[in-house]
Each structure stands twice: as structure tokens, then as C-alpha cells.
């Protein structure tokens, strides 16, 4: 990884972190008003869709020149929101970290 590419990823993570403070509450309101009945999507799917498209917008927009083309994600269509898979991260699952048998 070259220095400009590493700097690009660092800046990308910084701006994504700032943007998530706006995107997640906006995604909740949009889900409450539109996506829950129009797309039949769950709250997790709506938030995941907004975050995925935020990442695609940042990596294909202002940080395009710092990242290789093969690592840039594509946008997710709105029609794919209700089929978007979400992952559950357990808060504290010791058995997943250590073999306690």
C-alpha cells in the first residue's frame, strides 16, 4: 500500500465517522416515514442501506483518486433494501472468543 492510498483510507475513515452522526438518525427517520411500509424493510436493513451508499459515495466521489478501482464498492439500489442482509454482532460472547470446552 502506498502512502497516498493509506492517507486516503485514514481520511475516508475520519469523514465516514463524522457523516455517520448525520446518516444514522436520518436513516431512522426515513425508515419511520417511508421505508417501513414502502420497501417493507426492517430498521437494520434501512440503516445498512444508507451506510453502504454513504461508503460508496465517499469512495467513488471525493476519495476516488486515492483508492484503487477494484476496492471501490458500488451503490446499492433502493429496490434491494428489503433483501439486504445484515449481520449481528454479539455484545459480549466469551465462548466465541475462547474455546471453553
PDB file of C-alpha atoms in Angstrom:
ATOM      1  CA  UNK A   1       0.000   0.000   0.000  1.00  0.00           C
ATOM      2  CA  UNK A   2       1.389   3.368  -0.953  1.00  0.00           C
ATOM      3  CA  UNK A   3       1.446   6.419   1.316  1.00  0.00           C
ATOM      4  CA  UNK A   4      -1.282   8.361  -0.603  1.00  0.00           C
ATOM      5  CA  UNK A   5      -3.521   5.295  -0.530  1.00  0.00           C
ATOM      6  CA  UNK A   6      -3.014   4.841   3.226  1.00  0.00           C
ATOM      7  CA  UNK A   7      -3.672   8.536   3.786  1.00  0.00           C
ATOM      8  CA  UNK A   8      -6.814   8.205   1.685  1.00  0.00           C
ATOM      9  CA  UNK A   9      -8.108   5.358   3.852  1.00  0.00           C
ATOM     10  CA  UNK A  10      -7.365   7.318   7.017  1.00  0.00           C
ATOM     11  CA  UNK A  11      -9.218  10.383   5.723  1.00  0.00           C
ATOM     12  CA  UNK A  12     -12.008   8.148   4.475  1.00  0.00           C
ATOM     13  CA  UNK A  13     -12.495   6.641   7.945  1.00  0.00           C
ATOM     14  CA  UNK A  14     -12.446  10.090   9.551  1.00  0.00           C
ATOM     15  CA  UNK A  15     -15.094  11.574   7.244  1.00  0.00           C
ATOM     16  CA  UNK A  16     -17.218   8.416   7.354  1.00  0.00           C
ATOM     17  CA  UNK A  17     -17.219   8.592  11.156  1.00  0.00           C
ATOM     18  CA  UNK A  18     -18.370  12.206  11.075  1.00  0.00           C
ATOM     19  CA  UNK A  19     -21.013  11.509   8.436  1.00  0.00           C
ATOM     20  CA  UNK A  20     -22.453   8.581  10.403  1.00  0.00           C
ATOM     21  CA  UNK A  21     -23.624  11.043  13.074  1.00  0.00           C
ATOM     22  CA  UNK A  22     -25.947  12.528  10.448  1.00  0.00           C
ATOM     23  CA  UNK A  23     -26.745   9.448   8.365  1.00  0.00           C
ATOM     24  CA  UNK A  24     -27.932   7.106  11.128  1.00  0.00           C
ATOM     25  CA  UNK A  25     -30.559   9.465  12.646  1.00  0.00           C
ATOM     26  CA  UNK A  26     -31.661  10.423   9.118  1.00  0.00           C
ATOM     27  CA  UNK A  27     -31.953   6.747   8.183  1.00  0.00           C
ATOM     28  CA  UNK A  28     -34.102   6.123  11.251  1.00  0.00           C
ATOM     29  CA  UNK A  29     -36.466   8.963  10.336  1.00  0.00           C
ATOM     30  CA  UNK A  30     -36.611   7.862   6.700  1.00  0.00           C
ATOM     31  CA  UNK A  31     -37.365   4.301   7.777  1.00  0.00           C
ATOM     32  CA  UNK A  32     -40.074   5.522  10.131  1.00  0.00           C
ATOM     33  CA  UNK A  33     -41.752   7.683   7.476  1.00  0.00           C
ATOM     34  CA  UNK A  34     -41.154   5.765   4.235  1.00  0.00           C
ATOM     35  CA  UNK A  35     -39.109   2.577   4.119  1.00  0.00           C
ATOM     36  CA  UNK A  36     -41.039   0.571   6.724  1.00  0.00           C
ATOM     37  CA  UNK A  37     -44.140   0.488   4.539  1.00  0.00           C
ATOM     38  CA  UNK A  38     -42.881   1.276   1.006  1.00  0.00           C
ATOM     39  CA  UNK A  39     -39.945  -1.147   0.818  1.00  0.00           C
ATOM     40  CA  UNK A  40     -41.086  -3.440   3.659  1.00  0.00           C
ATOM     41  CA  UNK A  41     -37.574  -3.145   5.089  1.00  0.00           C
ATOM     42  CA  UNK A  42     -36.517  -3.570   8.686  1.00  0.00           C
ATOM     43  CA  UNK A  43     -34.731  -0.810  10.556  1.00  0.00           C
ATOM     44  CA  UNK A  44     -31.431  -2.707  10.294  1.00  0.00           C
ATOM     45  CA  UNK A  45     -31.820  -3.047   6.529  1.00  0.00           C
ATOM     46  CA  UNK A  46     -32.602   0.654   6.104  1.00  0.00           C
ATOM     47  CA  UNK A  47     -29.610   1.767   8.180  1.00  0.00           C
ATOM     48  CA  UNK A  48     -27.341  -0.741   6.399  1.00  0.00           C
ATOM     49  CA  UNK A  49     -28.540   0.573   3.019  1.00  0.00           C
ATOM     50  CA  UNK A  50     -27.815   4.187   3.944  1.00  0.00           C
ATOM     51  CA  UNK A  51     -24.394   3.327   5.364  1.00  0.00           C
ATOM     52  CA  UNK A  52     -23.484   1.194   2.330  1.00  0.00           C
ATOM     53  CA  UNK A  53     -24.405   4.015  -0.026  1.00  0.00           C
ATOM     54  CA  UNK A  54     -22.511   6.537   2.124  1.00  0.00           C
ATOM     55  CA  UNK A  55     -19.402   4.380   1.824  1.00  0.00           C
ATOM     56  CA  UNK A  56     -19.924   4.049  -1.934  1.00  0.00           C
ATOM     57  CA  UNK A  57     -20.455   7.816  -2.301  1.00  0.00           C
ATOM     58  CA  UNK A  58     -17.295   8.672  -0.364  1.00  0.00           C
ATOM     59  CA  UNK A  59     -15.105   6.119  -2.117  1.00  0.00           C
ATOM     60  CA  UNK A  60     -16.412   6.923  -5.603  1.00  0.00           C
ATOM     61  CA  UNK A  61     -16.551  10.677  -5.006  1.00  0.00           C
ATOM     62  CA  UNK A  62     -14.033  12.743  -3.062  1.00  0.00           C
ATOM     63  CA  UNK A  63     -11.676   9.834  -2.269  1.00  0.00           C
ATOM     64  CA  UNK A  64     -11.776   8.311  -5.762  1.00  0.00           C
ATOM     65  CA  UNK A  65      -8.284   9.483  -6.669  1.00  0.00           C
ATOM     66  CA  UNK A  66      -6.740   7.958  -3.528  1.00  0.00           C
ATOM     67  CA  UNK A  67      -8.234   4.450  -3.885  1.00  0.00           C
ATOM     68  CA  UNK A  68      -7.764   1.747  -6.467  1.00  0.00           C
ATOM     69  CA  UNK A  69     -10.740   0.996  -8.666  1.00  0.00           C
ATOM     70  CA  UNK A  70     -11.003  -2.635  -7.552  1.00  0.00           C
ATOM     71  CA  UNK A  71     -11.545  -1.715  -3.872  1.00  0.00           C
ATOM     72  CA  UNK A  72     -14.312   0.830  -4.508  1.00  0.00           C
ATOM     73  CA  UNK A  73     -17.817  -0.501  -3.723  1.00  0.00           C
ATOM     74  CA  UNK A  74     -20.802   0.126  -5.958  1.00  0.00           C
ATOM     75  CA  UNK A  75     -24.093   1.711  -4.953  1.00  0.00           C
ATOM     76  CA  UNK A  76     -26.992  -0.452  -3.713  1.00  0.00           C
ATOM     77  CA  UNK A  77     -30.329   0.140  -5.428  1.00  0.00           C
ATOM     78  CA  UNK A  78     -33.303   1.148  -3.307  1.00  0.00           C
ATOM     79  CA  UNK A  79     -35.210  -1.881  -4.548  1.00  0.00           C
ATOM     80  CA  UNK A  80     -32.521  -4.046  -2.942  1.00  0.00           C
ATOM     81  CA  UNK A  81     -33.055  -2.551   0.517  1.00  0.00           C
ATOM     82  CA  UNK A  82     -35.543  -5.194   1.669  1.00  0.00           C
ATOM     83  CA  UNK A  83     -33.249  -8.012   0.544  1.00  0.00           C
ATOM     84  CA  UNK A  84     -30.103  -6.560   2.107  1.00  0.00           C
ATOM     85  CA  UNK A  85     -28.552  -8.951   4.602  1.00  0.00           C
ATOM     86  CA  UNK A  86     -27.480  -7.577   7.955  1.00  0.00           C
ATOM     87  CA  UNK A  87     -25.072  -9.094  10.425  1.00  0.00           C
ATOM     88  CA  UNK A  88     -25.493  -9.349  14.151  1.00  0.00           C
ATOM     89  CA  UNK A  89     -22.504  -8.603  16.337  1.00  0.00           C
ATOM     90  CA  UNK A  90     -22.899 -10.052  19.833  1.00  0.00           C
ATOM     91  CA  UNK A  91     -22.241  -7.595  22.625  1.00  0.00           C
ATOM     92  CA  UNK A  92     -20.333  -9.976  24.842  1.00  0.00           C
ATOM     93  CA  UNK A  93     -19.937 -13.592  23.832  1.00  0.00           C
ATOM     94  CA  UNK A  94     -16.949 -15.106  25.611  1.00  0.00           C
ATOM     95  CA  UNK A  95     -17.480 -18.526  24.035  1.00  0.00           C
ATOM     96  CA  UNK A  96     -16.849 -17.016  20.595  1.00  0.00           C
ATOM     97  CA  UNK A  97     -13.522 -15.598  21.731  1.00  0.00           C
ATOM     98  CA  UNK A  98     -12.162 -18.571  23.664  1.00  0.00           C
ATOM     99  CA  UNK A  99     -12.605 -22.320  23.498  1.00  0.00           C
ATOM    100  CA  UNK A 100     -14.095 -23.004  26.929  1.00  0.00           C
ATOM    101  CA  UNK A 101     -14.720 -26.741  26.448  1.00  0.00           C
TER     102      UNK A 101
END
